[in-house]
């Protein structure tokens, strides 16, 4: 079985190297956007570096109150959900994992499979449909997930997020513009907001990555931190992975 269809992933939970295991239901029968559902290397990289970052989630009001109406974490193009589920556990917050309609059922199933570990870590996860072509429209459903975590997200369909996560979401020439539009539409305005992106440095896609950076800067975002990681030998590729953390420049 390739790493992309592996059903269990170990995520680093803390700086002290505590680990947790995230279970993924068999993704092999599903596809969206001409891509078979799978867990990509960027997801494993990003899931394992989240513990290095300490976003400020104060005043997001989740889950006790909806007054501030800010989603703590929104994941774009979540695929099997490894990153969003890991974020919910690492940071102990609410995460909405989004993707295209054909994948939402599997995402919900993965949330349900990890309900116990989410509960132990104080995290919660909901599943949403968010097509990058219509970033203003998001539906949050309870497909396959336990009702207590989903009900916490009702009323958040139009909300912005304190943190947006995106792993391996730039692999065509339309994606930089689409993703930046989603970020402009969905990232909270304010100095605590963060966008954390991870992608493989595949030679054929470097122009798309450059385009993404130029468009993020053009939208008023500033990269505060970046780095590169190599993935372990269980993956059939030796592409380096780059990650970067963005916040709004002084104008926002
Ligand atoms: C290469 S996969 C990465 C999946 C996951 N983040 C990972 O790293 O394992 C790209 C993901 O983006 C999603 N995607 C592609 N186009 C999209 C769109 N227009 N709106 C929302 N999601 C989209 C795909 O369905 C897929 O789940």
mmCIF file of C-alpha atoms and ligand atoms in Angstrom:
data_model
loop_
_atom_site.group_PDB
_atom_site.id
_atom_site.type_symbol
_atom_site.label_atom_id
_atom_site.label_comp_id
_atom_site.label_asym_id
_atom_site.label_seq_id
_atom_site.Cartn_x
_atom_site.Cartn_y
_atom_site.Cartn_z
ATOM 1 C CA UNK A 1 0.000 0.000 0.000
ATOM 2 C CA UNK A 2 1.460 3.391 -0.917
ATOM 3 C CA UNK A 3 1.745 6.125 1.681
ATOM 4 C CA UNK A 4 -0.993 8.010 -0.143
ATOM 5 C CA UNK A 5 -3.550 5.371 0.737
ATOM 6 C CA UNK A 6 -2.140 4.500 4.173
ATOM 7 C CA UNK A 7 -4.898 4.295 6.781
ATOM 8 C CA UNK A 8 -3.055 5.417 9.890
ATOM 9 C CA UNK A 9 -0.732 8.408 10.367
ATOM 10 C CA UNK A 10 1.403 9.462 13.310
ATOM 11 C CA UNK A 11 1.325 13.178 14.074
ATOM 12 C CA UNK A 12 3.665 15.078 16.381
ATOM 13 C CA UNK A 13 1.493 16.614 19.066
ATOM 14 C CA UNK A 14 3.920 18.718 21.093
ATOM 15 C CA UNK A 15 7.425 20.163 21.063
ATOM 16 C CA UNK A 16 8.301 17.369 23.516
ATOM 17 C CA UNK A 17 7.672 14.987 20.602
ATOM 18 C CA UNK A 18 4.486 13.390 21.994
ATOM 19 C CA UNK A 19 2.695 11.566 19.194
ATOM 20 C CA UNK A 20 -0.884 10.759 18.323
ATOM 21 C CA UNK A 21 -2.389 8.505 15.692
ATOM 22 C CA UNK A 22 -4.957 9.750 13.185
ATOM 23 C CA UNK A 23 -7.055 7.079 11.406
ATOM 24 C CA UNK A 24 -8.132 7.572 7.790
ATOM 25 C CA UNK A 25 -10.904 5.520 6.145
ATOM 26 C CA UNK A 26 -10.015 3.770 2.878
ATOM 27 C CA UNK A 27 -9.982 6.593 0.298
ATOM 28 C CA UNK A 28 -9.305 4.531 -2.830
ATOM 29 C CA UNK A 29 -12.816 4.605 -4.374
ATOM 30 C CA UNK A 30 -13.275 8.403 -4.454
ATOM 31 C CA UNK A 31 -12.096 11.263 -6.648
ATOM 32 C CA UNK A 32 -12.730 14.986 -7.216
ATOM 33 C CA UNK A 33 -11.225 17.584 -9.564
ATOM 34 C CA UNK A 34 -9.841 14.659 -11.654
ATOM 35 C CA UNK A 35 -7.782 13.530 -8.670
ATOM 36 C CA UNK A 36 -8.171 10.288 -6.727
ATOM 37 C CA UNK A 37 -8.675 10.912 -3.035
ATOM 38 C CA UNK A 38 -5.431 10.267 -1.190
ATOM 39 C CA UNK A 39 -3.273 11.635 1.599
ATOM 40 C CA UNK A 40 -0.461 13.638 0.009
ATOM 41 C CA UNK A 41 3.029 14.224 1.367
ATOM 42 C CA UNK A 42 2.360 17.907 2.103
ATOM 43 C CA UNK A 43 -0.349 16.817 4.519
ATOM 44 C CA UNK A 44 1.989 14.623 6.500
ATOM 45 C CA UNK A 45 4.632 17.375 6.559
ATOM 46 C CA UNK A 46 2.182 20.083 7.636
ATOM 47 C CA UNK A 47 0.447 17.872 10.231
ATOM 48 C CA UNK A 48 3.819 17.232 11.858
ATOM 49 C CA UNK A 49 5.004 20.848 12.057
ATOM 50 C CA UNK A 50 1.786 22.435 13.382
ATOM 51 C CA UNK A 51 3.054 22.065 16.977
ATOM 52 C CA UNK A 52 5.826 24.595 16.191
ATOM 53 C CA UNK A 53 3.272 27.370 15.756
ATOM 54 C CA UNK A 54 1.193 28.903 18.530
ATOM 55 C CA UNK A 55 -1.606 30.907 16.909
ATOM 56 C CA UNK A 56 -3.557 33.150 19.267
ATOM 57 C CA UNK A 57 -7.063 31.672 19.394
ATOM 58 C CA UNK A 58 -8.253 33.918 22.212
ATOM 59 C CA UNK A 59 -11.479 35.752 21.431
ATOM 60 C CA UNK A 60 -12.495 33.339 18.678
ATOM 61 C CA UNK A 61 -15.372 32.566 21.046
ATOM 62 C CA UNK A 62 -15.480 28.876 20.112
ATOM 63 C CA UNK A 63 -17.239 26.771 21.259
ATOM 64 C CA UNK A 64 -18.738 28.553 24.272
ATOM 65 C CA UNK A 65 -20.274 31.417 22.348
ATOM 66 C CA UNK A 66 -20.908 32.482 18.795
ATOM 67 C CA UNK A 67 -20.626 36.157 19.528
ATOM 68 C CA UNK A 68 -17.330 36.688 17.729
ATOM 69 C CA UNK A 69 -18.354 34.254 15.009
ATOM 70 C CA UNK A 70 -14.791 33.406 14.006
ATOM 71 C CA UNK A 71 -13.876 29.872 12.937
ATOM 72 C CA UNK A 72 -10.640 29.034 14.788
ATOM 73 C CA UNK A 73 -9.233 26.953 11.907
ATOM 74 C CA UNK A 74 -10.470 26.404 8.351
ATOM 75 C CA UNK A 75 -8.765 23.838 6.114
ATOM 76 C CA UNK A 76 -9.011 24.237 2.319
ATOM 77 C CA UNK A 77 -8.818 21.200 0.002
ATOM 78 C CA UNK A 78 -8.633 18.936 3.037
ATOM 79 C CA UNK A 79 -8.682 15.633 1.093
ATOM 80 C CA UNK A 80 -8.655 12.857 3.692
ATOM 81 C CA UNK A 81 -8.451 15.441 6.506
ATOM 82 C CA UNK A 82 -5.101 14.575 8.103
ATOM 83 C CA UNK A 83 -4.057 18.226 8.535
ATOM 84 C CA UNK A 84 -7.363 19.525 9.900
ATOM 85 C CA UNK A 85 -7.774 16.603 12.308
ATOM 86 C CA UNK A 86 -4.181 17.070 13.491
ATOM 87 C CA UNK A 87 -4.723 20.819 13.972
ATOM 88 C CA UNK A 88 -7.829 20.159 16.099
ATOM 89 C CA UNK A 89 -5.745 17.863 18.307
ATOM 90 C CA UNK A 90 -2.467 19.819 18.412
ATOM 91 C CA UNK A 91 -4.125 23.157 19.210
ATOM 92 C CA UNK A 92 -7.242 21.810 20.986
ATOM 93 C CA UNK A 93 -9.593 23.964 18.923
ATOM 94 C CA UNK A 94 -12.487 23.720 16.476
ATOM 95 C CA UNK A 95 -11.582 23.089 12.831
ATOM 96 C CA UNK A 96 -13.799 23.098 9.739
ATOM 97 C CA UNK A 97 -12.357 20.760 7.091
ATOM 98 C CA UNK A 98 -13.554 21.651 3.602
ATOM 99 C CA UNK A 99 -13.367 20.154 0.134
ATOM 100 C CA UNK A 100 -15.509 19.545 -2.956
ATOM 101 C CA UNK A 101 -18.874 17.724 -2.590
ATOM 102 C CA UNK A 102 -17.707 14.219 -3.669
ATOM 103 C CA UNK A 103 -15.194 14.117 -0.806
ATOM 104 C CA UNK A 104 -17.281 15.520 2.011
ATOM 105 C CA UNK A 105 -18.751 12.132 3.009
ATOM 106 C CA UNK A 106 -15.285 10.595 3.409
ATOM 107 C CA UNK A 107 -14.109 13.623 5.381
ATOM 108 C CA UNK A 108 -17.072 13.237 7.714
ATOM 109 C CA UNK A 109 -16.282 9.532 8.130
ATOM 110 C CA UNK A 110 -12.695 10.388 9.069
ATOM 111 C CA UNK A 111 -13.862 12.908 11.644
ATOM 112 C CA UNK A 112 -16.157 10.279 13.158
ATOM 113 C CA UNK A 113 -13.335 7.699 13.213
ATOM 114 C CA UNK A 114 -11.162 10.090 15.217
ATOM 115 C CA UNK A 115 -13.862 11.321 17.597
ATOM 116 C CA UNK A 116 -12.171 9.803 20.645
ATOM 117 C CA UNK A 117 -8.758 11.295 19.992
ATOM 118 C CA UNK A 118 -10.381 14.669 19.205
ATOM 119 C CA UNK A 119 -12.255 14.515 22.499
ATOM 120 C CA UNK A 120 -9.100 13.624 24.452
ATOM 121 C CA UNK A 121 -7.250 16.613 22.959
ATOM 122 C CA UNK A 122 -10.115 19.067 23.481
ATOM 123 C CA UNK A 123 -10.547 19.576 19.728
ATOM 124 C CA UNK A 124 -13.660 19.500 17.547
ATOM 125 C CA UNK A 125 -14.100 19.136 13.801
ATOM 126 C CA UNK A 126 -16.858 19.883 11.325
ATOM 127 C CA UNK A 127 -16.989 19.146 7.606
ATOM 128 C CA UNK A 128 -17.742 21.781 5.011
ATOM 129 C CA UNK A 129 -18.244 22.117 1.275
ATOM 130 C CA UNK A 130 -16.198 25.012 0.003
ATOM 131 C CA UNK A 131 -15.441 25.262 -3.706
ATOM 132 C CA UNK A 132 -12.619 27.736 -4.364
ATOM 133 C CA UNK A 133 -14.663 29.081 -7.315
ATOM 134 C CA UNK A 134 -17.340 30.303 -4.851
ATOM 135 C CA UNK A 135 -15.498 31.163 -1.629
ATOM 136 C CA UNK A 136 -18.432 33.112 -0.214
ATOM 137 C CA UNK A 137 -20.567 29.936 -0.171
ATOM 138 C CA UNK A 138 -19.787 27.317 2.462
ATOM 139 C CA UNK A 139 -22.128 24.700 3.825
ATOM 140 C CA UNK A 140 -21.192 22.900 7.005
ATOM 141 C CA UNK A 141 -22.819 19.486 7.271
ATOM 142 C CA UNK A 142 -22.933 16.686 9.787
ATOM 143 C CA UNK A 143 -22.057 13.971 7.238
ATOM 144 C CA UNK A 144 -20.761 11.076 9.261
ATOM 145 C CA UNK A 145 -19.514 13.094 12.186
ATOM 146 C CA UNK A 146 -20.745 13.125 15.724
ATOM 147 C CA UNK A 147 -23.515 15.620 16.227
ATOM 148 C CA UNK A 148 -22.017 17.343 19.259
ATOM 149 C CA UNK A 149 -18.968 18.621 17.375
ATOM 150 C CA UNK A 150 -20.954 19.650 14.303
ATOM 151 C CA UNK A 151 -23.641 21.545 16.155
ATOM 152 C CA UNK A 152 -20.870 23.797 17.473
ATOM 153 C CA UNK A 153 -20.348 25.098 13.940
ATOM 154 C CA UNK A 154 -23.929 25.926 13.033
ATOM 155 C CA UNK A 155 -24.122 29.615 12.205
ATOM 156 C CA UNK A 156 -20.505 29.744 10.999
ATOM 157 C CA UNK A 157 -21.251 29.343 7.249
ATOM 158 C CA UNK A 158 -20.417 32.985 6.465
ATOM 159 C CA UNK A 159 -17.631 33.323 9.021
ATOM 160 C CA UNK A 160 -13.995 34.116 8.523
ATOM 161 C CA UNK A 161 -11.249 32.022 10.114
ATOM 162 C CA UNK A 162 -8.437 32.954 12.494
ATOM 163 C CA UNK A 163 -6.161 30.377 10.806
ATOM 164 C CA UNK A 164 -6.444 28.912 7.302
ATOM 165 C CA UNK A 165 -4.507 25.740 6.454
ATOM 166 C CA UNK A 166 -3.838 24.429 2.934
ATOM 167 C CA UNK A 167 -1.678 21.432 1.972
ATOM 168 C CA UNK A 168 -0.857 20.674 -1.669
ATOM 169 C CA UNK A 169 -3.528 22.943 -3.118
ATOM 170 C CA UNK A 170 -1.462 24.579 -5.895
ATOM 171 C CA UNK A 171 -1.105 22.217 -8.830
ATOM 172 C CA UNK A 172 -2.673 24.050 -11.773
ATOM 173 C CA UNK A 173 -2.328 27.541 -13.186
ATOM 174 C CA UNK A 174 -5.803 28.560 -11.914
ATOM 175 C CA UNK A 175 -5.068 27.587 -8.319
ATOM 176 C CA UNK A 176 -2.977 30.609 -7.173
ATOM 177 C CA UNK A 177 -5.710 33.091 -8.105
ATOM 178 C CA UNK A 178 -8.494 30.870 -6.738
ATOM 179 C CA UNK A 179 -6.735 30.266 -3.433
ATOM 180 C CA UNK A 180 -5.867 33.903 -2.886
ATOM 181 C CA UNK A 181 -9.526 34.810 -3.524
ATOM 182 C CA UNK A 182 -10.576 32.278 -0.882
ATOM 183 C CA UNK A 183 -8.032 33.660 1.583
ATOM 184 C CA UNK A 184 -9.138 37.265 0.976
ATOM 185 C CA UNK A 185 -12.753 36.201 1.435
ATOM 186 C CA UNK A 186 -12.300 33.873 4.435
ATOM 187 C CA UNK A 187 -9.233 34.875 6.496
ATOM 188 C CA UNK A 188 -10.101 37.057 9.476
ATOM 189 C CA UNK A 189 -8.879 40.642 9.169
ATOM 190 C CA UNK A 190 -6.581 41.375 12.074
ATOM 191 C CA UNK A 191 -3.057 40.916 13.307
ATOM 192 C CA UNK A 192 -3.631 37.432 14.812
ATOM 193 C CA UNK A 193 -4.853 35.899 11.524
ATOM 194 C CA UNK A 194 -2.559 33.351 9.885
ATOM 195 C CA UNK A 195 -2.439 31.424 6.619
ATOM 196 C CA UNK A 196 -0.232 28.316 6.746
ATOM 197 C CA UNK A 197 0.502 26.641 3.429
ATOM 198 C CA UNK A 198 2.606 23.604 2.492
ATOM 199 C CA UNK A 199 3.404 22.306 -0.976
ATOM 200 C CA UNK A 200 5.906 20.033 -2.719
ATOM 201 C CA UNK A 201 8.549 21.801 -4.790
ATOM 202 C CA UNK A 202 7.715 19.813 -7.942
ATOM 203 C CA UNK A 203 9.727 21.279 -10.816
ATOM 204 C CA UNK A 204 6.704 21.535 -13.101
ATOM 205 C CA UNK A 205 4.725 23.596 -10.566
ATOM 206 C CA UNK A 206 7.320 26.150 -9.453
ATOM 207 C CA UNK A 207 5.763 28.875 -11.627
ATOM 208 C CA UNK A 208 2.431 28.305 -9.850
ATOM 209 C CA UNK A 209 4.151 28.669 -6.479
ATOM 210 C CA UNK A 210 5.832 31.917 -7.560
ATOM 211 C CA UNK A 211 2.462 33.148 -8.792
ATOM 212 C CA UNK A 212 0.881 32.234 -5.442
ATOM 213 C CA UNK A 213 3.503 34.252 -3.527
ATOM 214 C CA UNK A 214 3.112 37.268 -5.817
ATOM 215 C CA UNK A 215 -0.679 37.197 -5.492
ATOM 216 C CA UNK A 216 -0.598 36.773 -1.684
ATOM 217 C CA UNK A 217 1.735 39.773 -1.423
ATOM 218 C CA UNK A 218 -0.474 41.704 -3.836
ATOM 219 C CA UNK A 219 -3.455 40.985 -1.560
ATOM 220 C CA UNK A 220 -1.654 42.539 1.434
ATOM 221 C CA UNK A 221 -0.284 39.414 3.093
ATOM 222 C CA UNK A 222 3.269 39.163 4.383
ATOM 223 C CA UNK A 223 5.231 35.945 4.860
ATOM 224 C CA UNK A 224 6.594 35.882 8.417
ATOM 225 C CA UNK A 225 8.160 32.428 8.485
ATOM 226 C CA UNK A 226 9.075 29.768 5.969
ATOM 227 C CA UNK A 227 11.019 26.537 5.827
ATOM 228 C CA UNK A 228 11.665 23.298 4.024
ATOM 229 C CA UNK A 229 11.256 19.690 5.082
ATOM 230 C CA UNK A 230 12.193 16.352 3.569
ATOM 231 C CA UNK A 231 9.674 13.548 3.889
ATOM 232 C CA UNK A 232 10.622 10.133 5.266
ATOM 233 C CA UNK A 233 11.546 7.162 3.107
ATOM 234 C CA UNK A 234 8.099 5.508 3.266
ATOM 235 C CA UNK A 235 6.924 7.932 0.576
ATOM 236 C CA UNK A 236 7.865 7.041 -2.976
ATOM 237 C CA UNK A 237 9.268 10.499 -3.714
ATOM 238 C CA UNK A 238 12.188 12.660 -2.706
ATOM 239 C CA UNK A 239 10.652 16.062 -3.511
ATOM 240 C CA UNK A 240 11.420 18.691 -0.859
ATOM 241 C CA UNK A 241 8.406 20.345 0.747
ATOM 242 C CA UNK A 242 8.138 24.048 1.511
ATOM 243 C CA UNK A 243 5.889 25.620 4.135
ATOM 244 C CA UNK A 244 5.156 29.280 4.827
ATOM 245 C CA UNK A 245 3.170 31.254 7.385
ATOM 246 C CA UNK A 246 1.443 34.464 6.326
ATOM 247 C CA UNK A 247 -0.271 37.292 8.165
ATOM 248 C CA UNK A 248 -1.814 40.565 7.084
ATOM 249 C CA UNK A 249 0.602 43.464 6.545
ATOM 250 C CA UNK A 250 0.273 46.626 8.593
ATOM 251 C CA UNK A 251 -2.593 47.897 6.449
ATOM 252 C CA UNK A 252 -5.096 45.265 7.717
HETATM 253 C C1 LIG B 1 -3.519 17.259 -4.019
HETATM 254 S S1 LIG B 1 -4.977 17.149 -3.084
HETATM 255 C C2 LIG B 1 -4.431 17.546 -1.460
HETATM 256 C C3 LIG B 1 -5.327 16.965 -0.419
HETATM 257 C C4 LIG B 1 -4.834 17.140 1.021
HETATM 258 N N1 LIG B 1 -4.739 18.544 1.373
HETATM 259 C C5 LIG B 1 -3.490 16.469 1.184
HETATM 260 O O1 LIG B 1 -2.455 17.166 1.153
HETATM 261 O O2 LIG B 1 -3.474 15.244 1.369
HETATM 262 C C6 LIG B 1 -5.871 18.643 -3.534
HETATM 263 C C7 LIG B 1 -7.226 18.778 -2.847
HETATM 264 O O3 LIG B 1 -7.824 20.015 -3.283
HETATM 265 C C8 LIG B 1 -9.187 19.768 -3.560
HETATM 266 N N2 LIG B 1 -9.662 20.750 -4.567
HETATM 267 C C9 LIG B 1 -9.293 20.870 -5.864
HETATM 268 N N3 LIG B 1 -9.977 21.849 -6.475
HETATM 269 C C10 LIG B 1 -10.801 22.365 -5.538
HETATM 270 C C11 LIG B 1 -11.776 23.402 -5.554
HETATM 271 N N4 LIG B 1 -12.065 24.085 -6.676
HETATM 272 N N5 LIG B 1 -12.427 23.687 -4.412
HETATM 273 C C12 LIG B 1 -12.173 22.991 -3.273
HETATM 274 N N6 LIG B 1 -11.268 21.992 -3.182
HETATM 275 C C13 LIG B 1 -10.602 21.671 -4.307
HETATM 276 C C14 LIG B 1 -9.216 18.359 -4.127
HETATM 277 O O4 LIG B 1 -10.517 17.791 -4.066
HETATM 278 C C15 LIG B 1 -8.190 17.673 -3.204
HETATM 279 O O5 LIG B 1 -8.778 17.155 -2.042
#
